[in-house]
Structure formats: C-alpha cells, structure tokens
Amino acid sequence: MDYVTRCVDKTIKKYQSSDPFDIANQKKIVINECPLGETLGFYMMRRRTQFITLNIDMNSHEKNFVCAHELGHAIEYPECNTSFLRKTTLTSISKIEVQANKFATLLLAHGHKFEPRMTKRHFLQLCGIPYEMERFI
C-alpha cells in the first residue's frame, strides 16, 4: 500500500467520512467560494489556519472533486501553499499534484463498488470523478 492510499484510509477512518466537505469541516478548514475564472481552486495556510478556495462557477461534482483534491494538499502537506489548480493541470505531472489527484480519486471512490461489467469511465462518472483520473482506479 502506497503513501497516498494509507493517507486516504487513515483520513476516512479518523473522520468516519469520505465527504471532503465534511472532513474539511471537522478539521476546521475554512472553505471559501468565489469567482476564479479558469482557476478551479487552491489551498493555503495563513497563521495556522487552513483555507480551501473553490471556484463558485463549478457544478457540484466539480466542486466535490476540487475540494477533495485541495483537502489532499491540506492533509498530505499542510504547511505547503499550493498554486492554483486549473483545468489544464488535472493531468499535471508534478508529484504533489499527482498525489492530490490520487487522494481525491480514492476518497471519492470509497464506498462505491466497481461492478464486473462496469467500465472505468462509468465508475468514475458514478463517483463524480473526472475521466482524467482513470489511472488511479
């Protein structure tokens, strides 16, 4: 089991939830929504307070995934402010972004069953996860 998988399992067990908004609330992470243009969201810590900022113009599935992605940053690297997550960085090769994408995918897939005749794309759609994340399933 790799680092990200252990981190997701530990988080779900500790907070008894796989809902990124619920976990953020329990961790006292402040979530803001505002218009960000092409930016989907970002994470930062200021004066020991953690913040996740989400683009208000996203649909609920996008907000859920981006919140889970930014939560991954908050849990895996709490002291490290992240650059903006843009639509074009969903397939980023940066280690920290790849880990956050994997964290979000595993968190949101938790509790969903991959049926034998189901395609990866159908499973991702069922979980509200972008198709670009299929490599983590």
Short mmCIF file of C-alpha atoms in Angstrom, two decimals:
data_model
loop_
_atom_site.label_atom_id
_atom_site.label_comp_id
_atom_site.label_asym_id
_atom_site.label_seq_id
_atom_site.Cartn_x
_atom_site.Cartn_y
_atom_site.Cartn_z
CA MET A 1 0.00 0.00 0.00
CA ASP A 2 1.47 3.35 -1.01
CA TYR A 3 1.62 6.61 0.95
CA VAL A 4 -1.48 8.22 -0.61
CA THR A 5 -3.64 5.12 -0.15
CA ARG A 6 -2.61 4.89 3.52
CA CYS A 7 -3.33 8.59 3.94
CA VAL A 8 -6.84 8.23 2.46
CA ASP A 9 -7.59 5.15 4.58
CA LYS A 10 -6.37 6.90 7.73
CA THR A 11 -8.42 10.01 6.94
CA ILE A 12 -11.64 8.07 6.32
CA LYS A 13 -11.15 6.06 9.50
CA LYS A 14 -10.35 9.12 11.63
CA TYR A 15 -13.22 11.31 10.38
CA GLN A 16 -15.72 8.50 9.69
CA SER A 17 -16.48 10.07 6.32
CA SER A 18 -15.35 10.21 2.72
CA ASP A 19 -17.14 13.51 2.07
CA PRO A 20 -14.42 16.15 1.52
CA PHE A 21 -16.63 18.99 2.80
CA ASP A 22 -17.47 17.06 5.97
CA ILE A 23 -13.81 16.20 6.60
CA ALA A 24 -12.74 19.81 5.97
CA ASN A 25 -15.42 20.98 8.41
CA GLN A 26 -14.24 18.52 11.08
CA LYS A 27 -10.64 19.67 10.53
CA LYS A 28 -11.76 23.32 10.89
CA ILE A 29 -10.57 24.13 7.37
CA VAL A 30 -12.22 27.30 6.10
CA ILE A 31 -13.84 26.83 2.69
CA ASN A 32 -14.44 29.92 0.55
CA GLU A 33 -16.16 30.12 -2.82
CA CYS A 34 -15.60 33.00 -5.21
CA PRO A 35 -15.29 33.60 -8.96
CA LEU A 36 -11.81 32.49 -10.03
CA GLY A 37 -12.06 32.46 -13.83
CA GLU A 38 -10.16 29.47 -15.22
CA THR A 39 -8.83 28.56 -11.76
CA LEU A 40 -10.68 25.69 -10.11
CA GLY A 41 -9.33 26.14 -6.59
CA PHE A 42 -6.35 26.37 -4.29
CA TYR A 43 -5.18 25.56 -0.75
CA MET A 44 -3.24 27.78 1.63
CA MET A 45 -2.35 28.12 5.30
CA ARG A 46 -2.11 31.52 6.98
CA ARG A 47 -1.38 31.96 10.67
CA ARG A 48 -2.06 28.28 11.39
CA THR A 49 -5.49 28.46 9.73
CA GLN A 50 -6.08 26.29 6.67
CA PHE A 51 -8.13 27.61 3.73
CA ILE A 52 -9.56 25.96 0.64
CA THR A 53 -10.86 28.33 -2.02
CA LEU A 54 -13.15 26.95 -4.72
CA ASN A 55 -14.42 28.50 -7.94
CA ILE A 56 -18.08 29.34 -7.38
CA ASP A 57 -18.83 28.76 -11.08
CA MET A 58 -18.27 24.97 -10.94
CA ASN A 59 -21.06 22.38 -10.78
CA SER A 60 -21.48 20.23 -7.65
CA HIS A 61 -19.42 17.28 -8.98
CA GLU A 62 -16.55 19.57 -9.91
CA LYS A 63 -16.67 21.32 -6.52
CA ASN A 64 -16.65 17.95 -4.75
CA PHE A 65 -13.59 16.74 -6.69
CA VAL A 66 -11.68 20.02 -6.37
CA CYS A 67 -12.46 20.18 -2.63
CA ALA A 68 -11.17 16.59 -2.26
CA HIS A 69 -8.05 17.50 -4.27
CA GLU A 70 -7.32 20.55 -2.12
CA LEU A 71 -8.09 18.54 1.02
CA GLY A 72 -5.38 16.15 -0.15
CA HIS A 73 -2.93 19.04 -0.10
CA ALA A 74 -4.16 20.11 3.35
CA ILE A 75 -3.66 16.62 4.79
CA GLU A 76 -0.54 15.48 2.95
CA TYR A 77 1.41 18.77 3.01
CA PRO A 78 -0.38 21.15 5.42
CA GLU A 79 2.46 23.72 5.54
CA CYS A 80 2.78 23.94 1.75
CA ASN A 81 0.60 26.51 -0.03
CA THR A 82 -0.36 25.19 -3.45
CA SER A 83 -0.52 27.02 -6.71
CA PHE A 84 -3.87 27.37 -8.42
CA LEU A 85 -5.48 24.19 -9.75
CA ARG A 86 -6.52 24.92 -13.31
CA LYS A 87 -8.48 22.76 -15.72
CA THR A 88 -5.26 22.15 -17.63
CA THR A 89 -3.44 20.88 -14.50
CA LEU A 90 -5.79 17.97 -13.84
CA THR A 91 -3.24 15.89 -15.75
CA SER A 92 -0.22 17.57 -14.14
CA ILE A 93 2.99 15.59 -13.72
CA SER A 94 4.05 17.46 -10.58
CA LYS A 95 4.42 14.95 -7.73
CA ILE A 96 2.37 16.99 -5.28
CA GLU A 97 -0.47 17.49 -7.83
CA VAL A 98 -0.47 13.81 -8.83
CA GLN A 99 -0.70 12.83 -5.16
CA ALA A 100 -3.59 15.26 -4.58
CA ASN A 101 -5.41 13.88 -7.64
CA LYS A 102 -4.93 10.33 -6.41
CA PHE A 103 -6.07 11.33 -2.90
CA ALA A 104 -9.24 12.92 -4.32
CA THR A 105 -9.97 9.94 -6.57
CA LEU A 106 -9.54 7.34 -3.83
CA LEU A 107 -11.50 9.42 -1.31
CA LEU A 108 -14.48 9.92 -3.63
CA ALA A 109 -14.41 6.31 -4.87
CA HIS A 110 -14.55 4.98 -1.29
CA GLY A 111 -17.74 3.08 -0.63
CA HIS A 112 -18.60 2.65 -4.32
CA LYS A 113 -18.42 -0.83 -5.75
CA PHE A 114 -16.77 -1.45 -9.09
CA GLU A 115 -19.11 -3.97 -10.75
CA PRO A 116 -17.61 -6.63 -13.07
CA ARG A 117 -19.31 -5.34 -16.24
CA MET A 118 -18.72 -1.68 -15.42
CA THR A 119 -16.20 0.36 -17.39
CA LYS A 120 -13.73 2.64 -15.61
CA ARG A 121 -15.41 5.64 -17.19
CA HIS A 122 -18.83 4.59 -15.92
CA PHE A 123 -17.42 4.01 -12.44
CA LEU A 124 -15.73 7.42 -12.42
CA GLN A 125 -18.96 9.05 -13.58
CA LEU A 126 -20.88 7.27 -10.80
CA CYS A 127 -18.39 8.64 -8.24
CA GLY A 128 -18.30 12.16 -9.72
CA ILE A 129 -14.63 11.89 -10.61
CA PRO A 130 -13.17 13.41 -13.84
CA TYR A 131 -12.26 10.89 -16.55
CA GLU A 132 -8.63 12.05 -16.44
CA MET A 133 -8.28 10.25 -13.10
CA GLU A 134 -8.87 6.76 -14.50
CA ARG A 135 -5.22 5.79 -13.94
CA PHE A 136 -5.86 5.84 -10.18
CA ILE A 137 -8.69 3.25 -10.32
#
